[in-house]
Amino acid sequence: MTTMRITTRYPHPHTNERNSKTHLRHLGHRHLLLAVTALLLLQLLQLLHLLQPCAPTQSNHATALKQTLQIHVNVTKNTHIKQRRPNTTRGLRRPPRSMLKLPKGTRDFGPQDMALTMALIDKVKTAFKIHGAVEICTPVFETTDALKNKYGEESKLIFNLQDEGGEALSLRYDLTVPLARYMGSHNLDKIKRFQIGKVYRRDQPTLNKGRFREFYQCDFDICGSNLAKMAPDAEVIKAMEDALESLKLDYTISVNHRGLLSALANISGIPSSLFVSVCASIDKLDKKDPEFVIQEIVQKGVSLSSAMDFVSRVTLQIDKGVSGVSGMLDRILEQNQKLSQIPKAIQALEDLRLLTQYLQQMDGLGRVRLDLSLARGLDYYTGVIFEAKLNHKVGVGDGVGVG
Amino acid sequence: MTTMRITTRYPHPHTNERNSKTHLRHLGHRHLLLAVTALLLLQLLQLLHLLQPCAPTQSNHATALKQTLQIHVNVTKNTHIKQRRPNTTRGLRRPPRSMLKLPKGTRDFGPQDMALTMALIDKVKTAFKIHGAVEICTPVFETTDALKNKYGEESKLIFNLQDEGGEALSLRYDLTVPLARYMGSHNLDKIKRFQIGKVYRRDQPTLNKGRFREFYQCDFDICGSNLAKMAPDAEVIKAMEDALESLKLDYTISVNHRGLLSALANISGIPSSLFVSVCASIDKLDKKDPEFVIQEIVQKGVSLSSAMDFVSRVTLQIDKGVSGVSGMLDRILEQNQKLSQIPKAIQALEDLRLLTQYLQQMDGLGRVRLDLSLARGLDYYTGVIFEAKLNHKVGVGDGVGVG
């Protein structure tokens, strides 16, 4: 198999410096993020039956895992907590005092939540380790410089620490930019690592949508130069599938390619300078009406006809009467014939075909479908993008696994 | 065994409110904090040999633990990291750019650090679970109100978040005050819980002393009213011993009683109003000369003769030619005959004798010694206090386990 350099999709720590030719410039990397959101956890309580003690098996891994989980469940059962009767005044529960208040958008993990969270994280870790990843841990805050200009319009949601005269500090917004900083700090040019930790976003926590200001992310990344084209992409998707399978979830993975999306935007007449920003709007198509999204794109400076054309292209049904991802790729070319004249589109379609072949070999194609409306909100996504969603709605807005 | 209410030593969330008669007022609690500091971790690398695969045993707990650790170590061995040759300019390593800089006083945990950290935490968790504790997790920041007036002169080291017009927020300084908030928020009146997480202190990180601004704490607390006197104290000390034994550490536990210390301060003529503040100075006796400590106490408003008398009383040798804690208690009375006229001193000595009896029954007295100069720096310590220190100096300033 020919090894070639793949397009970097790494958040570049030097984008604003003149000398951008640093070692990170030539990194290829593939990225997976499992957002184990708090609400999802609550909805997964039915998974508890998985954690019952099992008969020992021949496999050391399986035995260790099951026995570890057994200990966790025992702990939950032996809980020493007694719930107090709520204090009532004239039949109403007394409101909590200000100093007993949880910060907005955060939650406590009680004994049952924690037993479940630790069991889920154990399973995810096991899946990642089987793929040969090592675990790292970075500080909960980074210098504000390290996070600057990495998140596009979402940068305003970063939590900054109070200025005390020293270096400016901010809570981490994800685990991806800290990974870039980590590799730079330690002069690494390749790593296959996972990191599991909480991240912080000054979101408006409409709690019924499952958004929190502090939530877990489980990241798995393959970074390096000279990686076989599409092989890391296939492996992170397979690792995500293994993690989700081990949690016994029913899910579908949507896959798209930013190069393909960019070519479609060209065809629709959207200025290249607005493409990244328009993607942030397209990413909302799974939650908002097409009309809302078109209006938002127009507000960003795109003509109404271009916005309507682009939205209709990315929402066209491509899987009707077609079998498999390969058939969908043919259908996309049929529906958008100009694509065959755009080099980056041809490249993107080739990438997706190669990815499909790898996944087929890995027995990992069953739950994958192409979705042209998948765009991912953050600026640093390029190349192949993907998102896993549960087939049964559990009230969580975002996908459970993205990359 | 008679059950009676024990003196509260809980950080009181309502100290500044008129109506302080809330349910938390009547909590008894015993508290253990294992500070697994980063430097200690590095020094413990020799422990890695413990993590080699072992033959399966009959005990499920032991088997699960060993096999889990085995997986961790495999991960470490399979590391995919390659260290780049440092970039050199004229023989000197190029200094890192500002955006690749780690925040002051923090560190990354690389794959080997993380494998070791997770293995250590697993062992500590197992020890705590065997004592029947459940695990909880609170947010990394709390409302500033919840942390206010809890840490005495150390409050200035709290990291505050930038004011964005909403509620004022601060990073947690320890896991103890968040536990008080947790119990209040959830209307709990008893819990035996552990929590393991990083805490944040705007210390001056003289890194060679092993002080960081972000470091792990492993807390184990027994909270509740109507707990048998001294039984929870004995259990947290035993839990700490079990955790440290499982890490194969060589340590000594110093025990003291704030009531005894307070009575000695009375005898020396130290005003009661200055006692808590003087304790913060006494706590430095293991790192500073007695002259330095005496000077600091005088600066707090105590007369020179009182300061000298108090320091000499708490540093008097009490274990020479005496066998066991019981003998040391007799020696203290010999050396400070006025103690027998002070009710709180009599009570404190009785407490310590009862604690000793429990520990003897639990086979947990072997590494315990009385140390009158142990004071603990934070305001919220009352009653029995203790601190475990490694017998081999590893460059860490603080004890590895305190309460």
CSV table of N, CA and C in Angstrom, one decimal, chain A residues 13-14 17 19 23 60 64 67-68 71-72 75 79-84 93 97-104 106-111 114 118 125 129 132-143 145-146 159-162 164 167 169 171 181-182 184-191 198 200 202 214, chain B residues 13-14 17 19 23 60 64 67-68 71-72 75 79-84 93 97-104 106-111 114 118 125 129 132-143 145-146 159-162 164 167 169 181-182 184-191 198 200 202 214:
chain,number,residue,atom,x,y,z
A,13,PRO,N,-1.4,25.7,15.7
A,13,PRO,CA,-1.1,26.6,16.8
A,13,PRO,C,-0.4,27.9,16.3
A,14,HIS,N,-0.1,27.9,15.1
A,14,HIS,CA,0.7,29.1,14.6
A,14,HIS,C,0.0,29.9,13.5
A,17,GLU,N,1.0,33.5,13.2
A,17,GLU,CA,2.4,33.9,13.2
A,17,GLU,C,3.0,33.9,11.8
A,19,ASN,N,6.0,33.0,10.8
A,19,ASN,CA,6.7,31.7,10.5
A,19,ASN,C,5.8,30.5,10.9
A,23,HIS,N,7.0,22.3,13.0
A,23,HIS,CA,6.8,20.9,12.8
A,23,HIS,C,5.4,20.4,12.8
A,60,ASN,N,-8.7,-12.6,29.3
A,60,ASN,CA,-8.3,-11.8,30.4
A,60,ASN,C,-8.9,-10.4,30.4
A,64,ALA,N,-11.3,-9.1,33.5
A,64,ALA,CA,-10.9,-8.0,34.3
A,64,ALA,C,-11.9,-6.9,34.2
A,67,GLN,N,-15.1,-7.9,36.1
A,67,GLN,CA,-15.0,-7.9,37.6
A,67,GLN,C,-14.8,-6.5,38.1
A,68,THR,N,-14.2,-5.7,37.4
A,68,THR,CA,-14.0,-4.3,37.8
A,68,THR,C,-15.4,-3.7,38.0
A,71,ILE,N,-17.4,-4.7,41.0
A,71,ILE,CA,-17.0,-3.9,42.2
A,71,ILE,C,-17.8,-2.6,42.2
A,72,HIS,N,-17.8,-1.9,41.1
A,72,HIS,CA,-18.5,-0.6,41.0
A,72,HIS,C,-20.0,-0.8,41.4
A,75,VAL,N,-20.5,-1.2,45.0
A,75,VAL,CA,-20.4,0.0,45.7
A,75,VAL,C,-21.7,0.8,45.7
A,79,THR,N,-24.6,1.8,49.0
A,79,THR,CA,-24.6,3.2,49.3
A,79,THR,C,-25.0,3.5,50.7
A,80,HIS,N,-24.2,4.5,51.3
A,80,HIS,CA,-24.5,4.9,52.7
A,80,HIS,C,-25.3,6.1,52.8
A,81,ILE,N,-25.8,6.6,51.6
A,81,ILE,CA,-26.5,7.8,51.6
A,81,ILE,C,-28.0,7.7,52.0
A,82,LYS,N,-28.4,8.5,52.9
A,82,LYS,CA,-29.9,8.6,53.2
A,82,LYS,C,-30.4,9.9,52.8
A,83,GLN,N,-31.5,9.9,52.0
A,83,GLN,CA,-32.0,11.2,51.5
A,83,GLN,C,-32.9,11.8,52.7
A,84,ARG,N,-32.6,13.0,53.0
A,84,ARG,CA,-33.4,13.7,54.0
A,84,ARG,C,-34.7,14.1,53.4
A,93,ARG,N,-41.2,23.4,49.2
A,93,ARG,CA,-39.8,23.1,49.6
A,93,ARG,C,-39.0,24.4,49.7
A,97,ARG,N,-30.2,28.0,49.8
A,97,ARG,CA,-29.4,29.3,50.0
A,97,ARG,C,-28.4,29.5,48.9
A,98,SER,N,-28.0,30.7,48.7
A,98,SER,CA,-27.1,31.0,47.6
A,98,SER,C,-25.8,30.2,47.7
A,99,MET,N,-25.3,29.9,48.9
A,99,MET,CA,-24.0,29.3,49.0
A,99,MET,C,-24.2,27.8,48.8
A,100,LEU,N,-25.4,27.3,48.8
A,100,LEU,CA,-25.5,25.8,48.5
A,100,LEU,C,-25.9,25.6,47.0
A,101,LYS,N,-25.8,26.7,46.2
A,101,LYS,CA,-26.2,26.6,44.8
A,101,LYS,C,-25.1,26.0,44.0
A,102,LEU,N,-25.5,25.1,43.1
A,102,LEU,CA,-24.5,24.6,42.1
A,102,LEU,C,-24.3,25.7,41.1
A,103,PRO,N,-23.1,25.9,40.5
A,103,PRO,CA,-22.9,26.9,39.4
A,103,PRO,C,-23.8,26.5,38.3
A,104,LYS,N,-24.3,27.5,37.6
A,104,LYS,CA,-25.2,27.4,36.4
A,104,LYS,C,-24.6,26.4,35.4
A,106,THR,N,-23.8,23.3,35.6
A,106,THR,CA,-23.0,22.2,36.1
A,106,THR,C,-23.9,21.2,36.9
A,107,ARG,N,-23.3,20.1,37.2
A,107,ARG,CA,-24.1,19.1,38.0
A,107,ARG,C,-23.1,18.3,38.9
A,108,ASP,N,-23.7,17.8,40.0
A,108,ASP,CA,-23.0,16.9,40.8
A,108,ASP,C,-23.2,15.5,40.3
A,109,PHE,N,-22.2,14.6,40.3
A,109,PHE,CA,-22.3,13.2,40.1
A,109,PHE,C,-22.4,12.5,41.4
A,110,GLY,N,-23.6,12.0,41.7
A,110,GLY,CA,-23.8,11.3,43.0
A,110,GLY,C,-23.3,9.9,42.8
A,111,PRO,N,-23.4,9.1,43.9
A,111,PRO,CA,-22.8,7.7,43.9
A,111,PRO,C,-23.3,6.9,42.7
A,114,MET,N,-21.8,8.3,39.4
A,114,MET,CA,-20.4,8.0,39.3
A,114,MET,C,-20.1,6.6,39.0
A,118,MET,N,-18.1,5.8,35.7
A,118,MET,CA,-16.8,5.1,35.7
A,118,MET,C,-16.9,3.8,34.9
A,125,LYS,N,-12.4,3.3,27.5
A,125,LYS,CA,-10.9,3.2,27.6
A,125,LYS,C,-10.5,1.9,27.0
A,129,LYS,N,-7.8,1.4,24.1
A,129,LYS,CA,-6.6,0.7,24.3
A,129,LYS,C,-6.4,-0.5,23.4
A,132,GLY,N,-4.6,0.4,20.6
A,132,GLY,CA,-3.2,0.7,20.8
A,132,GLY,C,-2.9,2.2,21.2
A,133,ALA,N,-3.9,2.9,21.7
A,133,ALA,CA,-3.7,4.3,22.1
A,133,ALA,C,-3.2,4.3,23.5
A,134,VAL,N,-2.4,5.4,23.8
A,134,VAL,CA,-2.0,5.6,25.2
A,134,VAL,C,-2.8,6.8,25.7
A,135,GLU,N,-2.8,6.9,27.1
A,135,GLU,CA,-3.6,7.9,27.7
A,135,GLU,C,-2.7,9.0,28.2
A,136,ILE,N,-3.2,10.3,28.0
A,136,ILE,CA,-2.5,11.4,28.5
A,136,ILE,C,-3.5,12.3,29.3
A,137,CYS,N,-3.0,13.3,30.0
A,137,CYS,CA,-3.9,14.2,30.8
A,137,CYS,C,-3.2,15.5,30.8
A,138,THR,N,-3.9,16.6,30.3
A,138,THR,CA,-3.4,17.9,30.3
A,138,THR,C,-4.1,18.7,31.4
A,139,PRO,N,-3.5,19.9,31.7
A,139,PRO,CA,-4.2,20.7,32.8
A,139,PRO,C,-5.6,21.2,32.4
A,140,VAL,N,-6.4,21.5,33.4
A,140,VAL,CA,-7.8,21.9,33.1
A,140,VAL,C,-7.8,23.3,32.5
A,141,PHE,N,-6.7,24.1,32.7
A,141,PHE,CA,-6.6,25.4,32.1
A,141,PHE,C,-5.4,25.5,31.2
A,142,GLU,N,-5.4,26.3,30.2
A,142,GLU,CA,-4.3,26.5,29.3
A,142,GLU,C,-4.0,28.0,29.3
A,143,THR,N,-2.9,28.5,28.7
A,143,THR,CA,-2.7,29.9,28.6
A,143,THR,C,-3.8,30.4,27.5
A,145,ASP,N,-3.4,32.4,25.3
A,145,ASP,CA,-2.7,32.4,24.0
A,145,ASP,C,-2.9,31.1,23.2
A,146,ALA,N,-2.8,30.0,23.9
A,146,ALA,CA,-2.9,28.7,23.3
A,146,ALA,C,-4.3,28.4,22.7
A,159,PHE,N,-14.3,30.1,29.0
A,159,PHE,CA,-14.2,30.6,30.3
A,159,PHE,C,-12.8,31.2,30.6
A,160,ASN,N,-12.7,32.4,30.9
A,160,ASN,CA,-11.3,33.0,31.2
A,160,ASN,C,-11.2,33.1,32.7
A,161,LEU,N,-10.0,32.9,33.2
A,161,LEU,CA,-9.7,33.1,34.6
A,161,LEU,C,-9.5,34.6,34.9
A,162,GLN,N,-9.7,35.0,36.1
A,162,GLN,CA,-9.5,36.4,36.5
A,162,GLN,C,-8.1,36.8,36.4
A,164,GLU,N,-4.8,38.2,37.4
A,164,GLU,CA,-4.1,38.5,38.6
A,164,GLU,C,-2.7,39.0,38.4
A,167,GLU,N,0.2,35.4,33.7
A,167,GLU,CA,-0.2,35.0,32.4
A,167,GLU,C,-1.7,34.9,32.3
A,169,LEU,N,-5.1,33.1,31.6
A,169,LEU,CA,-5.4,31.7,31.6
A,169,LEU,C,-6.9,31.5,31.2
A,171,LEU,N,-10.1,28.2,30.9
A,171,LEU,CA,-10.4,26.7,31.0
A,171,LEU,C,-10.4,26.1,29.6
A,181,ARG,N,-1.2,21.7,21.7
A,181,ARG,CA,-0.2,22.4,22.6
A,181,ARG,C,0.7,21.3,23.2
A,182,TYR,N,0.2,20.2,23.6
A,182,TYR,CA,0.9,19.1,24.2
A,182,TYR,C,2.0,18.6,23.3
A,184,GLY,N,3.3,20.2,20.8
A,184,GLY,CA,4.3,21.2,20.6
A,184,GLY,C,5.2,21.3,21.8
A,185,SER,N,4.6,21.3,23.0
A,185,SER,CA,5.4,21.5,24.2
A,185,SER,C,6.5,20.4,24.3
A,186,HIS,N,6.1,19.2,23.9
A,186,HIS,CA,7.0,18.0,24.1
A,186,HIS,C,7.7,17.6,22.8
A,187,ASN,N,7.6,18.5,21.8
A,187,ASN,CA,8.3,18.2,20.6
A,187,ASN,C,8.0,16.8,20.0
A,188,LEU,N,6.7,16.4,20.0
A,188,LEU,CA,6.3,15.2,19.5
A,188,LEU,C,5.9,15.4,18.0
A,189,ASP,N,6.2,14.4,17.1
A,189,ASP,CA,5.6,14.5,15.8
A,189,ASP,C,4.6,13.4,15.5
A,190,LYS,N,4.4,12.5,16.4
A,190,LYS,CA,3.4,11.5,16.2
A,190,LYS,C,2.9,11.0,17.6
A,191,ILE,N,1.6,10.7,17.6
A,191,ILE,CA,1.0,10.1,18.8
A,191,ILE,C,-0.3,9.4,18.4
A,198,LYS,N,-13.2,16.5,31.6
A,198,LYS,CA,-14.3,17.5,31.4
A,198,LYS,C,-13.8,18.7,30.7
A,200,TYR,N,-15.1,22.9,29.2
A,200,TYR,CA,-15.9,24.0,29.8
A,200,TYR,C,-16.3,25.0,28.7
A,202,ARG,N,-19.0,28.3,28.1
A,202,ARG,CA,-20.0,29.3,28.7
A,202,ARG,C,-21.2,29.3,27.9
A,214,GLU,N,-20.1,22.2,31.9
A,214,GLU,CA,-19.0,21.3,32.2
A,214,GLU,C,-19.5,19.9,31.8
B,13,PRO,N,-21.0,25.9,56.2
B,13,PRO,CA,-21.3,26.8,55.1
B,13,PRO,C,-22.1,28.0,55.6
B,14,HIS,N,-22.5,28.1,56.8
B,14,HIS,CA,-23.4,29.2,57.2
B,14,HIS,C,-22.7,30.1,58.3
B,17,GLU,N,-24.0,33.6,58.5
B,17,GLU,CA,-25.4,34.0,58.4
B,17,GLU,C,-26.0,33.9,59.9
B,19,ASN,N,-28.9,32.9,60.9
B,19,ASN,CA,-29.5,31.6,61.3
B,19,ASN,C,-28.6,30.4,61.0
B,23,HIS,N,-29.2,22.1,59.2
B,23,HIS,CA,-28.9,20.7,59.4
B,23,HIS,C,-27.4,20.4,59.4
B,60,ASN,N,-11.7,-12.4,44.2
B,60,ASN,CA,-12.1,-11.7,43.0
B,60,ASN,C,-11.6,-10.3,43.0
B,64,ALA,N,-9.3,-8.9,39.9
B,64,ALA,CA,-9.7,-7.9,39.0
B,64,ALA,C,-8.7,-6.7,39.0
B,67,GLN,N,-5.5,-7.6,37.2
B,67,GLN,CA,-5.6,-7.7,35.7
B,67,GLN,C,-5.9,-6.3,35.1
B,68,THR,N,-6.6,-5.5,35.8
B,68,THR,CA,-6.8,-4.1,35.3
B,68,THR,C,-5.4,-3.4,35.2
B,71,ILE,N,-3.4,-4.5,32.2
B,71,ILE,CA,-3.8,-3.8,31.0
B,71,ILE,C,-3.1,-2.4,30.9
B,72,HIS,N,-3.1,-1.7,32.0
B,72,HIS,CA,-2.5,-0.4,32.0
B,72,HIS,C,-1.0,-0.5,31.6
B,75,VAL,N,-0.4,-1.0,28.0
B,75,VAL,CA,-0.6,0.2,27.3
B,75,VAL,C,0.7,1.0,27.3
B,79,THR,N,3.5,2.0,23.9
B,79,THR,CA,3.5,3.4,23.6
B,79,THR,C,3.9,3.7,22.1
B,80,HIS,N,3.1,4.6,21.5
B,80,HIS,CA,3.4,4.9,20.1
B,80,HIS,C,4.1,6.3,20.0
B,81,ILE,N,4.6,6.8,21.1
B,81,ILE,CA,5.2,8.1,21.0
B,81,ILE,C,6.7,8.0,20.6
B,82,LYS,N,7.1,8.8,19.8
B,82,LYS,CA,8.5,8.9,19.4
B,82,LYS,C,8.9,10.3,19.8
B,83,GLN,N,10.0,10.4,20.6
B,83,GLN,CA,10.5,11.7,21.0
B,83,GLN,C,11.3,12.3,19.8
B,84,ARG,N,10.9,13.5,19.4
B,84,ARG,CA,11.7,14.2,18.3
B,84,ARG,C,13.0,14.6,18.9
B,93,ARG,N,18.9,24.4,22.7
B,93,ARG,CA,17.6,24.1,22.3
B,93,ARG,C,16.7,25.3,22.2
B,97,ARG,N,7.7,28.5,22.1
B,97,ARG,CA,6.9,29.7,21.8
B,97,ARG,C,5.9,29.9,22.9
B,98,SER,N,5.4,31.1,23.1
B,98,SER,CA,4.5,31.4,24.2
B,98,SER,C,3.3,30.6,24.1
B,99,MET,N,2.8,30.2,22.9
B,99,MET,CA,1.5,29.5,22.9
B,99,MET,C,1.7,28.0,23.1
B,100,LEU,N,3.0,27.6,23.2
B,100,LEU,CA,3.2,26.2,23.5
B,100,LEU,C,3.6,26.0,25.0
B,101,LYS,N,3.4,27.1,25.7
B,101,LYS,CA,3.8,27.1,27.1
B,101,LYS,C,2.7,26.5,28.0
B,102,LEU,N,3.2,25.7,28.9
B,102,LEU,CA,2.3,25.2,30.0
B,102,LEU,C,2.0,26.3,31.0
B,103,PRO,N,0.8,26.4,31.5
B,103,PRO,CA,0.5,27.4,32.5
B,103,PRO,C,1.5,27.1,33.7
B,104,LYS,N,1.9,28.2,34.3
B,104,LYS,CA,2.8,28.1,35.5
B,104,LYS,C,2.2,27.2,36.6
B,106,THR,N,1.7,24.0,36.4
B,106,THR,CA,0.9,22.9,36.0
B,106,THR,C,1.8,21.9,35.3
B,107,ARG,N,1.3,20.7,35.0
B,107,ARG,CA,2.2,19.8,34.2
B,107,ARG,C,1.2,18.9,33.4
B,108,ASP,N,1.8,18.4,32.3
B,108,ASP,CA,1.1,17.3,31.5
B,108,ASP,C,1.4,16.0,32.1
B,109,PHE,N,0.5,15.1,32.1
B,109,PHE,CA,0.7,13.7,32.4
B,109,PHE,C,0.9,12.9,31.1
B,110,GLY,N,2.1,12.5,30.8
B,110,GLY,CA,2.3,11.8,29.6
B,110,GLY,C,1.8,10.3,29.8
B,111,PRO,N,2.0,9.5,28.7
B,111,PRO,CA,1.5,8.1,28.8
B,111,PRO,C,2.0,7.3,30.0
B,114,MET,N,0.5,8.8,33.2
B,114,MET,CA,-0.9,8.5,33.3
B,114,MET,C,-1.1,7.0,33.7
B,118,MET,N,-3.1,6.3,37.1
B,118,MET,CA,-4.4,5.5,37.1
B,118,MET,C,-4.2,4.2,37.9
B,125,LYS,N,-8.6,3.8,45.3
B,125,LYS,CA,-10.1,3.6,45.2
B,125,LYS,C,-10.5,2.2,45.9
B,129,LYS,N,-13.1,1.7,48.8
B,129,LYS,CA,-14.4,0.9,48.6
B,129,LYS,C,-14.5,-0.2,49.6
B,132,GLY,N,-16.3,0.7,52.3
B,132,GLY,CA,-17.7,0.9,52.1
B,132,GLY,C,-18.1,2.3,51.7
B,133,ALA,N,-17.1,3.1,51.2
B,133,ALA,CA,-17.4,4.4,50.7
B,133,ALA,C,-17.9,4.4,49.3
B,134,VAL,N,-18.7,5.4,49.0
B,134,VAL,CA,-19.2,5.6,47.6
B,134,VAL,C,-18.4,6.7,47.0
B,135,GLU,N,-18.4,6.8,45.6
B,135,GLU,CA,-17.7,7.8,44.9
B,135,GLU,C,-18.6,8.9,44.5
B,136,ILE,N,-18.2,10.2,44.6
B,136,ILE,CA,-19.0,11.3,44.0
B,136,ILE,C,-18.0,12.2,43.2
B,137,CYS,N,-18.6,13.1,42.5
B,137,CYS,CA,-17.8,14.0,41.7
B,137,CYS,C,-18.5,15.3,41.6
B,138,THR,N,-17.9,16.4,42.0
B,138,THR,CA,-18.5,17.7,42.0
B,138,THR,C,-17.8,18.6,40.9
B,139,PRO,N,-18.4,19.7,40.5
B,139,PRO,CA,-17.8,20.5,39.4
B,139,PRO,C,-16.5,21.0,39.8
B,140,VAL,N,-15.7,21.4,38.8
B,140,VAL,CA,-14.3,21.9,39.1
B,140,VAL,C,-14.4,23.3,39.6
B,141,PHE,N,-15.5,24.0,39.3
B,141,PHE,CA,-15.6,25.3,40.0
B,141,PHE,C,-16.9,25.3,40.8
B,142,GLU,N,-16.9,26.2,41.8
B,142,GLU,CA,-18.0,26.4,42.7
B,142,GLU,C,-18.4,27.9,42.7
B,143,THR,N,-19.5,28.3,43.2
B,143,THR,CA,-19.8,29.7,43.3
B,143,THR,C,-18.8,30.2,44.4
B,145,ASP,N,-19.3,32.4,46.5
B,145,ASP,CA,-19.9,32.4,47.8
B,145,ASP,C,-19.7,31.1,48.6
B,146,ALA,N,-19.7,30.0,47.9
B,146,ALA,CA,-19.6,28.7,48.6
B,146,ALA,C,-18.2,28.5,49.2
B,159,PHE,N,-8.2,30.5,42.9
B,159,PHE,CA,-8.4,31.0,41.5
B,159,PHE,C,-9.8,31.4,41.2
B,160,ASN,N,-10.0,32.7,40.9
B,160,ASN,CA,-11.4,33.2,40.5
B,160,ASN,C,-11.5,33.2,39.0
B,161,LEU,N,-12.7,32.9,38.5
B,161,LEU,CA,-13.0,33.1,37.1
B,161,LEU,C,-13.3,34.5,36.8
B,162,GLN,N,-13.1,34.9,35.5
B,162,GLN,CA,-13.4,36.3,35.1
B,162,GLN,C,-14.8,36.6,35.2
B,164,GLU,N,-18.2,37.7,34.2
B,164,GLU,CA,-18.9,37.9,32.9
B,164,GLU,C,-20.3,38.4,33.2
B,167,GLU,N,-23.1,34.8,37.9
B,167,GLU,CA,-22.6,34.5,39.3
B,167,GLU,C,-21.1,34.5,39.4
B,169,LEU,N,-17.6,32.9,40.2
B,169,LEU,CA,-17.2,31.5,40.2
B,169,LEU,C,-15.7,31.4,40.6
B,181,ARG,N,-20.9,21.7,50.5
B,181,ARG,CA,-21.9,22.3,49.6
B,181,ARG,C,-22.8,21.1,49.0
B,182,TYR,N,-22.1,20.0,48.6
B,182,TYR,CA,-22.9,18.9,48.0
B,182,TYR,C,-23.9,18.4,49.0
B,184,GLY,N,-25.3,20.0,51.5
B,184,GLY,CA,-26.3,21.0,51.6
B,184,GLY,C,-27.3,21.0,50.4
B,185,SER,N,-26.7,21.0,49.2
B,185,SER,CA,-27.5,21.0,48.0
B,185,SER,C,-28.5,19.8,47.9
B,186,HIS,N,-28.0,18.7,48.4
B,186,HIS,CA,-28.8,17.5,48.2
B,186,HIS,C,-29.5,17.1,49.5
B,187,ASN,N,-29.5,18.0,50.5
B,187,ASN,CA,-30.2,17.7,51.7
B,187,ASN,C,-29.8,16.4,52.4
B,188,LEU,N,-28.5,16.1,52.3
B,188,LEU,CA,-28.0,14.8,53.0
B,188,LEU,C,-27.6,15.1,54.4
B,189,ASP,N,-27.8,14.2,55.3
B,189,ASP,CA,-27.3,14.4,56.6
B,189,ASP,C,-26.2,13.3,57.0
B,190,LYS,N,-26.0,12.4,56.1
B,190,LYS,CA,-24.8,11.5,56.3
B,190,LYS,C,-24.3,11.0,55.0
B,191,ILE,N,-23.0,10.7,55.0
B,191,ILE,CA,-22.4,10.1,53.8
B,191,ILE,C,-21.1,9.5,54.2
B,198,LYS,N,-8.6,16.8,40.8
B,198,LYS,CA,-7.6,17.9,40.9
B,198,LYS,C,-8.1,19.1,41.6
B,200,TYR,N,-7.0,23.4,42.9
B,200,TYR,CA,-6.3,24.5,42.3
B,200,TYR,C,-6.0,25.5,43.4
B,202,ARG,N,-3.4,29.0,43.8
B,202,ARG,CA,-2.5,30.0,43.2
B,202,ARG,C,-1.3,30.2,44.0
B,214,GLU,N,-2.0,22.9,40.2
B,214,GLU,CA,-3.0,21.9,39.9
B,214,GLU,C,-2.5,20.6,40.4
